[in-house]
PDB file of C-alpha atoms in Angstrom:
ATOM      1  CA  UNK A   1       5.975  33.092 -23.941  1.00  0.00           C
ATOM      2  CA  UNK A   2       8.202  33.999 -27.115  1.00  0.00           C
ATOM      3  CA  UNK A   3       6.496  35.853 -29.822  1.00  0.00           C
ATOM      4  CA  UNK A   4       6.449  34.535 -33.163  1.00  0.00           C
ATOM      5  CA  UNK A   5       7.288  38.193 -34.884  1.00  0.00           C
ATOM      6  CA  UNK A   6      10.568  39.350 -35.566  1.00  0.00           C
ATOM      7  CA  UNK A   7      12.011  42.380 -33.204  1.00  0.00           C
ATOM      8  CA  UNK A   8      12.918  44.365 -36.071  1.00  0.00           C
ATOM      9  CA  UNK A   9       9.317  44.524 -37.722  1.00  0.00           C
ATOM     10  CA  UNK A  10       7.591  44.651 -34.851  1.00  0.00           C
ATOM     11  CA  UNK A  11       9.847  48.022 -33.770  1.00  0.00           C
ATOM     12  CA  UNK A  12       9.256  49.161 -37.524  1.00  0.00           C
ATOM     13  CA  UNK A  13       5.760  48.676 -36.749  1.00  0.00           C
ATOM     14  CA  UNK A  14       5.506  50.531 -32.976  1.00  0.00           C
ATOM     15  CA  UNK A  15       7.529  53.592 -35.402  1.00  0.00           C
ATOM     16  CA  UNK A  16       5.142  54.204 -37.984  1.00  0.00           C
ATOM     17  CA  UNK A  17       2.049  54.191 -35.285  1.00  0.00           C
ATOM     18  CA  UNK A  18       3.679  56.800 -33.607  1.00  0.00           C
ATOM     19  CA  UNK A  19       4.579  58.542 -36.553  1.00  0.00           C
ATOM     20  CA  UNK A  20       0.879  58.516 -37.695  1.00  0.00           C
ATOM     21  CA  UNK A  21      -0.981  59.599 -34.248  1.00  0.00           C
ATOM     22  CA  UNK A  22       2.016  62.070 -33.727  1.00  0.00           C
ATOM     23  CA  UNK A  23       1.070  64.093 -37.238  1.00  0.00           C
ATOM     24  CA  UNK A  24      -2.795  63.806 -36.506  1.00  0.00           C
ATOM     25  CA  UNK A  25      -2.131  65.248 -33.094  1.00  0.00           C
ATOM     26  CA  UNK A  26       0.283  67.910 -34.458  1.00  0.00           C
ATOM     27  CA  UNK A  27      -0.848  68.773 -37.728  1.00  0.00           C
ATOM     28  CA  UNK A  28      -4.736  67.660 -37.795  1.00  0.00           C
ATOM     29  CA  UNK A  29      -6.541  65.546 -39.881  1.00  0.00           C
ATOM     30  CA  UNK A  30      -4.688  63.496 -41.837  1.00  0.00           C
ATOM     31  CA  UNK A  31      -5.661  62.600 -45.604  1.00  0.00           C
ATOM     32  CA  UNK A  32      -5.805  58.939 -45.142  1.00  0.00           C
ATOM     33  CA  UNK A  33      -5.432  56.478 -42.334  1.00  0.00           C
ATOM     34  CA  UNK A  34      -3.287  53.773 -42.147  1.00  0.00           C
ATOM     35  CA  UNK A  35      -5.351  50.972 -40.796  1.00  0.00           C
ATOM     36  CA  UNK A  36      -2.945  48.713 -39.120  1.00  0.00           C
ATOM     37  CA  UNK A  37      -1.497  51.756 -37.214  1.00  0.00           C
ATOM     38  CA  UNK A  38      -4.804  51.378 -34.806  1.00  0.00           C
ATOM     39  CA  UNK A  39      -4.729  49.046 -31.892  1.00  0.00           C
ATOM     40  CA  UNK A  40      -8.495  49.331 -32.393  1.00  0.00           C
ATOM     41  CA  UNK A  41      -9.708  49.751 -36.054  1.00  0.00           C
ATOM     42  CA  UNK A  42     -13.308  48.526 -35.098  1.00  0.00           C
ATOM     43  CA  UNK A  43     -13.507  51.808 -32.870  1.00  0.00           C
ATOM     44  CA  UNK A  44     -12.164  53.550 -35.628  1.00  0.00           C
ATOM     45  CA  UNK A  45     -14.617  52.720 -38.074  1.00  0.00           C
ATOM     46  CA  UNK A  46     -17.508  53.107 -35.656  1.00  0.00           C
ATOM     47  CA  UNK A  47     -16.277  56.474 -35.024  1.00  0.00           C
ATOM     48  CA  UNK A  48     -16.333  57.361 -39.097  1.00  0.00           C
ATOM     49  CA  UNK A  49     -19.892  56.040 -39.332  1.00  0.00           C
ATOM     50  CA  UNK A  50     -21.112  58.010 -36.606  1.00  0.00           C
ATOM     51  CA  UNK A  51     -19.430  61.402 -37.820  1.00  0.00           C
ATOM     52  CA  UNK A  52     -20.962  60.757 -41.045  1.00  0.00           C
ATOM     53  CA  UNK A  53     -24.289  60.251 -39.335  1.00  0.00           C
ATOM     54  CA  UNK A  54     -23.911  63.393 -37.622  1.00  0.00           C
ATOM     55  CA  UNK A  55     -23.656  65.254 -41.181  1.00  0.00           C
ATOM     56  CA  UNK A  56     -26.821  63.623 -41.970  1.00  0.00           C
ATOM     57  CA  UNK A  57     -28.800  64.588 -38.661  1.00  0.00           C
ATOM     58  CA  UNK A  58     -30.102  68.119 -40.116  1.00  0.00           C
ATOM     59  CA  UNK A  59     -33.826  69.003 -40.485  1.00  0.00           C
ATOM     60  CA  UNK A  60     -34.113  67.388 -44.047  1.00  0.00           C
ATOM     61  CA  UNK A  61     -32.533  64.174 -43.544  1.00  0.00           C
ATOM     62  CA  UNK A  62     -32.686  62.546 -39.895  1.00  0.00           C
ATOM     63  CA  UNK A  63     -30.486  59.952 -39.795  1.00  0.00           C
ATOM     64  CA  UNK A  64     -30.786  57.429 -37.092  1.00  0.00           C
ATOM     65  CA  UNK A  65     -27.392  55.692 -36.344  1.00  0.00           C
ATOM     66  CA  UNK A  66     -29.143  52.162 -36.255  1.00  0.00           C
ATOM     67  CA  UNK A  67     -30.123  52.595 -39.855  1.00  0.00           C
ATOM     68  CA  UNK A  68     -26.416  53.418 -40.507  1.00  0.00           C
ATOM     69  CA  UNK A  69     -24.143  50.460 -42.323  1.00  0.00           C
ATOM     70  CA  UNK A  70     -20.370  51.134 -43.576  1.00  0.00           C
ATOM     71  CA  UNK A  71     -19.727  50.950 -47.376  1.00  0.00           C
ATOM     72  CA  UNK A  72     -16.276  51.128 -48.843  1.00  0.00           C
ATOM     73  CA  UNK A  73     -14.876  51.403 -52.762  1.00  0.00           C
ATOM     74  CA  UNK A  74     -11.443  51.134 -54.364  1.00  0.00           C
ATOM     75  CA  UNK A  75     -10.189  54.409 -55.686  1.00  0.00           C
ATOM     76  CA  UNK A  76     -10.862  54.784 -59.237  1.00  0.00           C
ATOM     77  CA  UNK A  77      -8.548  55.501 -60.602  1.00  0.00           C
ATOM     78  CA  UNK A  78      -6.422  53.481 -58.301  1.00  0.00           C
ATOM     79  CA  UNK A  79      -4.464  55.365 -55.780  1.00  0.00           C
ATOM     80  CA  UNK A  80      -1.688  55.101 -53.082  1.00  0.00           C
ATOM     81  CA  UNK A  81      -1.608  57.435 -50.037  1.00  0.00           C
ATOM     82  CA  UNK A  82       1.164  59.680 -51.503  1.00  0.00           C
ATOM     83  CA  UNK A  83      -1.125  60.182 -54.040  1.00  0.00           C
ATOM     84  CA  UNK A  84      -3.843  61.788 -52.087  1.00  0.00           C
ATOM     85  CA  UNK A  85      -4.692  65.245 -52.459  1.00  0.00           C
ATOM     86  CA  UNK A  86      -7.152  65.889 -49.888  1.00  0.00           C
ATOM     87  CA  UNK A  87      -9.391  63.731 -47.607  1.00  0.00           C
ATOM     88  CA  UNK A  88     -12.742  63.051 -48.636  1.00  0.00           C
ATOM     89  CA  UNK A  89     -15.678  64.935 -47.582  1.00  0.00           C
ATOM     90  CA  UNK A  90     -17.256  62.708 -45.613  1.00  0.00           C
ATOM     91  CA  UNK A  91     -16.176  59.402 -44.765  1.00  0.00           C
ATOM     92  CA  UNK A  92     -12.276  58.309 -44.736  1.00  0.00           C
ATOM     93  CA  UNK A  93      -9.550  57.149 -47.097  1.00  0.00           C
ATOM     94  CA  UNK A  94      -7.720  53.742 -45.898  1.00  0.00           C
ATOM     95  CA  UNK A  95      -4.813  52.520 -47.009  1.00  0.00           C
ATOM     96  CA  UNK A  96      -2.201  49.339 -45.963  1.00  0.00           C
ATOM     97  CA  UNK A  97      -4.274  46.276 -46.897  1.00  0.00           C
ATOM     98  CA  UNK A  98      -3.592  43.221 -49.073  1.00  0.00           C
ATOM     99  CA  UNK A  99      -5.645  40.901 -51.051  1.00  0.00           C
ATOM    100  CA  UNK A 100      -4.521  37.370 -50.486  1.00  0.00           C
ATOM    101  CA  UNK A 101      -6.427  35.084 -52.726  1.00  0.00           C
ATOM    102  CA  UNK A 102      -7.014  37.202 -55.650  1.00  0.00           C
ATOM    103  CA  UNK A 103      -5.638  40.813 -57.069  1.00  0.00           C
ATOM    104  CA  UNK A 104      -7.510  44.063 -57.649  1.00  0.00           C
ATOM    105  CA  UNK A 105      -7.388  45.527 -61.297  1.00  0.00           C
ATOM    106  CA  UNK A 106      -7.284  48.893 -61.282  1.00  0.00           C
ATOM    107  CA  UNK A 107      -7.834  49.085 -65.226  1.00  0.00           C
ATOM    108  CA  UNK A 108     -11.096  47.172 -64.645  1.00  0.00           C
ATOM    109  CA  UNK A 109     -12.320  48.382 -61.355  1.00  0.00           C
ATOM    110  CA  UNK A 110     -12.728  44.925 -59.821  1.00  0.00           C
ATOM    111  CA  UNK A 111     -11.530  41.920 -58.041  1.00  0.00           C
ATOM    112  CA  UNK A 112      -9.496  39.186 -61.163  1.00  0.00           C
ATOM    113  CA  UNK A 113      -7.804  36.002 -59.992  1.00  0.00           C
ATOM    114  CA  UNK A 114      -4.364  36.253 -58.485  1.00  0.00           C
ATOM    115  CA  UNK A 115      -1.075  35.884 -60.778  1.00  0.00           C
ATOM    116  CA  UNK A 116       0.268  32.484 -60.199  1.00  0.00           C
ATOM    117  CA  UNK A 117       2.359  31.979 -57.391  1.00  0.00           C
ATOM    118  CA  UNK A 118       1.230  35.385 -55.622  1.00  0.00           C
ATOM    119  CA  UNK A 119      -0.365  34.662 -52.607  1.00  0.00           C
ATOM    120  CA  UNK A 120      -0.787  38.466 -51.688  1.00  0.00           C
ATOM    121  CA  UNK A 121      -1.181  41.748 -53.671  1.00  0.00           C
ATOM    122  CA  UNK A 122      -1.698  45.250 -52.095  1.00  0.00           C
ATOM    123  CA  UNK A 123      -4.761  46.769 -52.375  1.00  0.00           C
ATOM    124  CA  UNK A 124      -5.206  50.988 -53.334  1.00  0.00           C
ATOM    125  CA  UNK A 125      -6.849  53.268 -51.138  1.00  0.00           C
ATOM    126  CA  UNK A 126     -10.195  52.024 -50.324  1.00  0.00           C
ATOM    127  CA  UNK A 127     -12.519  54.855 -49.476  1.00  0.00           C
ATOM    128  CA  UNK A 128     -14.524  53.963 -46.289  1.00  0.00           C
ATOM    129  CA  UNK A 129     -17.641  55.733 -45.706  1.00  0.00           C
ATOM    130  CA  UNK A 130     -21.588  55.080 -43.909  1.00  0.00           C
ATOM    131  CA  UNK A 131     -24.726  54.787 -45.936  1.00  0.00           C
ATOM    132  CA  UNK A 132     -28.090  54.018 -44.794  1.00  0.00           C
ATOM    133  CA  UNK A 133     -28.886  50.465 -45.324  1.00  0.00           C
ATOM    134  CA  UNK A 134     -31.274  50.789 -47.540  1.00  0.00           C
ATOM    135  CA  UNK A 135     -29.513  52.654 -49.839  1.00  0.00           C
ATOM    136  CA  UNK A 136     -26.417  50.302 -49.820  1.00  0.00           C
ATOM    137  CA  UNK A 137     -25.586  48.448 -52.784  1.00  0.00           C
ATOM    138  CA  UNK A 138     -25.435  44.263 -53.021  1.00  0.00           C
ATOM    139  CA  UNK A 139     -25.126  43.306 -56.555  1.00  0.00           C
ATOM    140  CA  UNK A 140     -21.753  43.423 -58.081  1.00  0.00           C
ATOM    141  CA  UNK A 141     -19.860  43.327 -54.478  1.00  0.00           C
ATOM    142  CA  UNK A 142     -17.918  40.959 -52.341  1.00  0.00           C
ATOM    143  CA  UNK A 143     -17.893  41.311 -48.907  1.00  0.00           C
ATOM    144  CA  UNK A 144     -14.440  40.476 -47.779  1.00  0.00           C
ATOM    145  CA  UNK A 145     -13.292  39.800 -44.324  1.00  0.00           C
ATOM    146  CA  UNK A 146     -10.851  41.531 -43.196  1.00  0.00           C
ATOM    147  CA  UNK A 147      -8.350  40.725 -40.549  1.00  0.00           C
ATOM    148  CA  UNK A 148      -5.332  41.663 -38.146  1.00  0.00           C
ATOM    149  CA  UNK A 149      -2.708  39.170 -38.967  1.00  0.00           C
ATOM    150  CA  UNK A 150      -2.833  36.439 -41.280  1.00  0.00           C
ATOM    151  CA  UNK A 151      -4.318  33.778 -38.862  1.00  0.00           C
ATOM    152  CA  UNK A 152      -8.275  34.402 -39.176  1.00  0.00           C
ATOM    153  CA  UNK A 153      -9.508  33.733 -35.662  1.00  0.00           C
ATOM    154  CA  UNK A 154     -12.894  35.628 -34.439  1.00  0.00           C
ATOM    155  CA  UNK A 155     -10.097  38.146 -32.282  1.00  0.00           C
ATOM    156  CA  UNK A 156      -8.125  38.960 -35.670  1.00  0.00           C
ATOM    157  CA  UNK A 157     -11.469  39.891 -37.375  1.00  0.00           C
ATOM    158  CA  UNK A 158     -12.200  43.679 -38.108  1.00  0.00           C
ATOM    159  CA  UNK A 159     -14.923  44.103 -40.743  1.00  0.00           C
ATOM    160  CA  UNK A 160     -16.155  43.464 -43.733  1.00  0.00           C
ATOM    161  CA  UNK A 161     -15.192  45.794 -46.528  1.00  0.00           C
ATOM    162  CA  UNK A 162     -17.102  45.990 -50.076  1.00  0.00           C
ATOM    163  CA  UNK A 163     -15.054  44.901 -53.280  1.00  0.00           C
ATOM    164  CA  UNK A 164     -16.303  45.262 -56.826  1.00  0.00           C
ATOM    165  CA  UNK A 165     -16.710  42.185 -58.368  1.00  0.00           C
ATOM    166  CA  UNK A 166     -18.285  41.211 -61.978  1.00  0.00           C
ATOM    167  CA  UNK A 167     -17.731  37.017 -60.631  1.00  0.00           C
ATOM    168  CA  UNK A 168     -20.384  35.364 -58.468  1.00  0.00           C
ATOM    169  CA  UNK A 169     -19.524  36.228 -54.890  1.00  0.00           C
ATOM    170  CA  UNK A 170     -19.589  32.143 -54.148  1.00  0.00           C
ATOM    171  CA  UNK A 171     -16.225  32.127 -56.294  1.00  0.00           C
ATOM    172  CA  UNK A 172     -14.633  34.601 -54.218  1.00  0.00           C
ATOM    173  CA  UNK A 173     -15.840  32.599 -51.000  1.00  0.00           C
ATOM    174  CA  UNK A 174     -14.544  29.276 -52.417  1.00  0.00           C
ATOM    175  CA  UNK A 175     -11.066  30.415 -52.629  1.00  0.00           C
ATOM    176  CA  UNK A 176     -10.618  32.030 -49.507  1.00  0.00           C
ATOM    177  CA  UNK A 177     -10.299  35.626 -50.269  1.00  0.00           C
ATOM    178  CA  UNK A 178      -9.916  38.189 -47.664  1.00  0.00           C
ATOM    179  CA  UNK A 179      -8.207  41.617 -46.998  1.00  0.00           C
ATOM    180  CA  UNK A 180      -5.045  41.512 -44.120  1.00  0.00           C
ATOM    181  CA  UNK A 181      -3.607  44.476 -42.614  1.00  0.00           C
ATOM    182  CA  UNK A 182      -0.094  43.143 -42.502  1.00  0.00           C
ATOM    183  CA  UNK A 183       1.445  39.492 -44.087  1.00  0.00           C
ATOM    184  CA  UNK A 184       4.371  39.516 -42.219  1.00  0.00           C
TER     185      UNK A 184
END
């Protein structure tokens, strides 16, 4: 079987994974996490919301890690990874993810239709933390699917992440928009 991506990318690729898991093992914690570096971001993410449960297990608060639902934002301002000064305090900082179907405006802090003839934009550090669902917010915010590779098949699907919107989240829907780790 002969794969599809190019040799060249696909080394690129295997080069920056290493180069991200080598400084977290060397250096500690990094400030943000590039997303498509992990051959399981699913595990990832579960492992963020249940470190941020942990914080919340004292006497006062109790949380129970059923109750516990991920919620993400877009930097505001908008920010890239070298930007960064420090990680958050709870939660994580994500980077490496495109918006195909529509474009992020950083000046407005929300989701606008795409330029014309630009199927993909990047997307700014999203920050990625856990809430308890109760407390997490619905009105104003597209969930948008996010995937591996640009085919969207149940085995490229990751999560859901939460984009501002000001639209109806039917128009978002209607056009297709999701979040992809890589559009190569």
């Amino acid at each position: 079987v002969r794969s599809s991506v190019c040799p060249t990318l696909w080394f690129q690729g295997l080069l920056q994974r290493y180069d991200q898991l080598s400084k977290w093992l060397n250096t500690g914690r990094p400030k943000g996490y590039w997303l498509t570096g992990f051959f399981n971001p699913q595990g990832f993410l579960t492992a963020m919301k249940q470190e941020v449960n942990r914080k919340h297990n004292g006497p006062q608060e109790k949380w129970a890690l059923d109750d516990v639902v991920m919620t993400s934002e877009v930097t505001h301002p908008p920010k890239e990874f070298e930007q960064l000064r420090e990680s958050p305090a709870e939660g994580v900082y994500v980077y490496g993810l495109f918006l195909e179907g529509c474009m992020w405006s950083g000046k407005e802090n929300k989701l606008l239709d795409s330029e014309p003839k630009k199927l993909y934009t990047a997307l700014p550090v999203l920050y990625v933390t856990g809430v308890l669902q109760k407390d997490k917010k619905a009105a104003g915010v597209f969930a948008a699917p996010t995937y591996r590779v640009k085919k969207r098949t149940g085995l490229n699907f990751i999560c859901t992440f939460d984009l501002r919107t000001e639209d109806p989240v039917t128009k978002w829907i209607m056009r297709g928009v999701c979040l992809l780790c890589t559009i190569d």
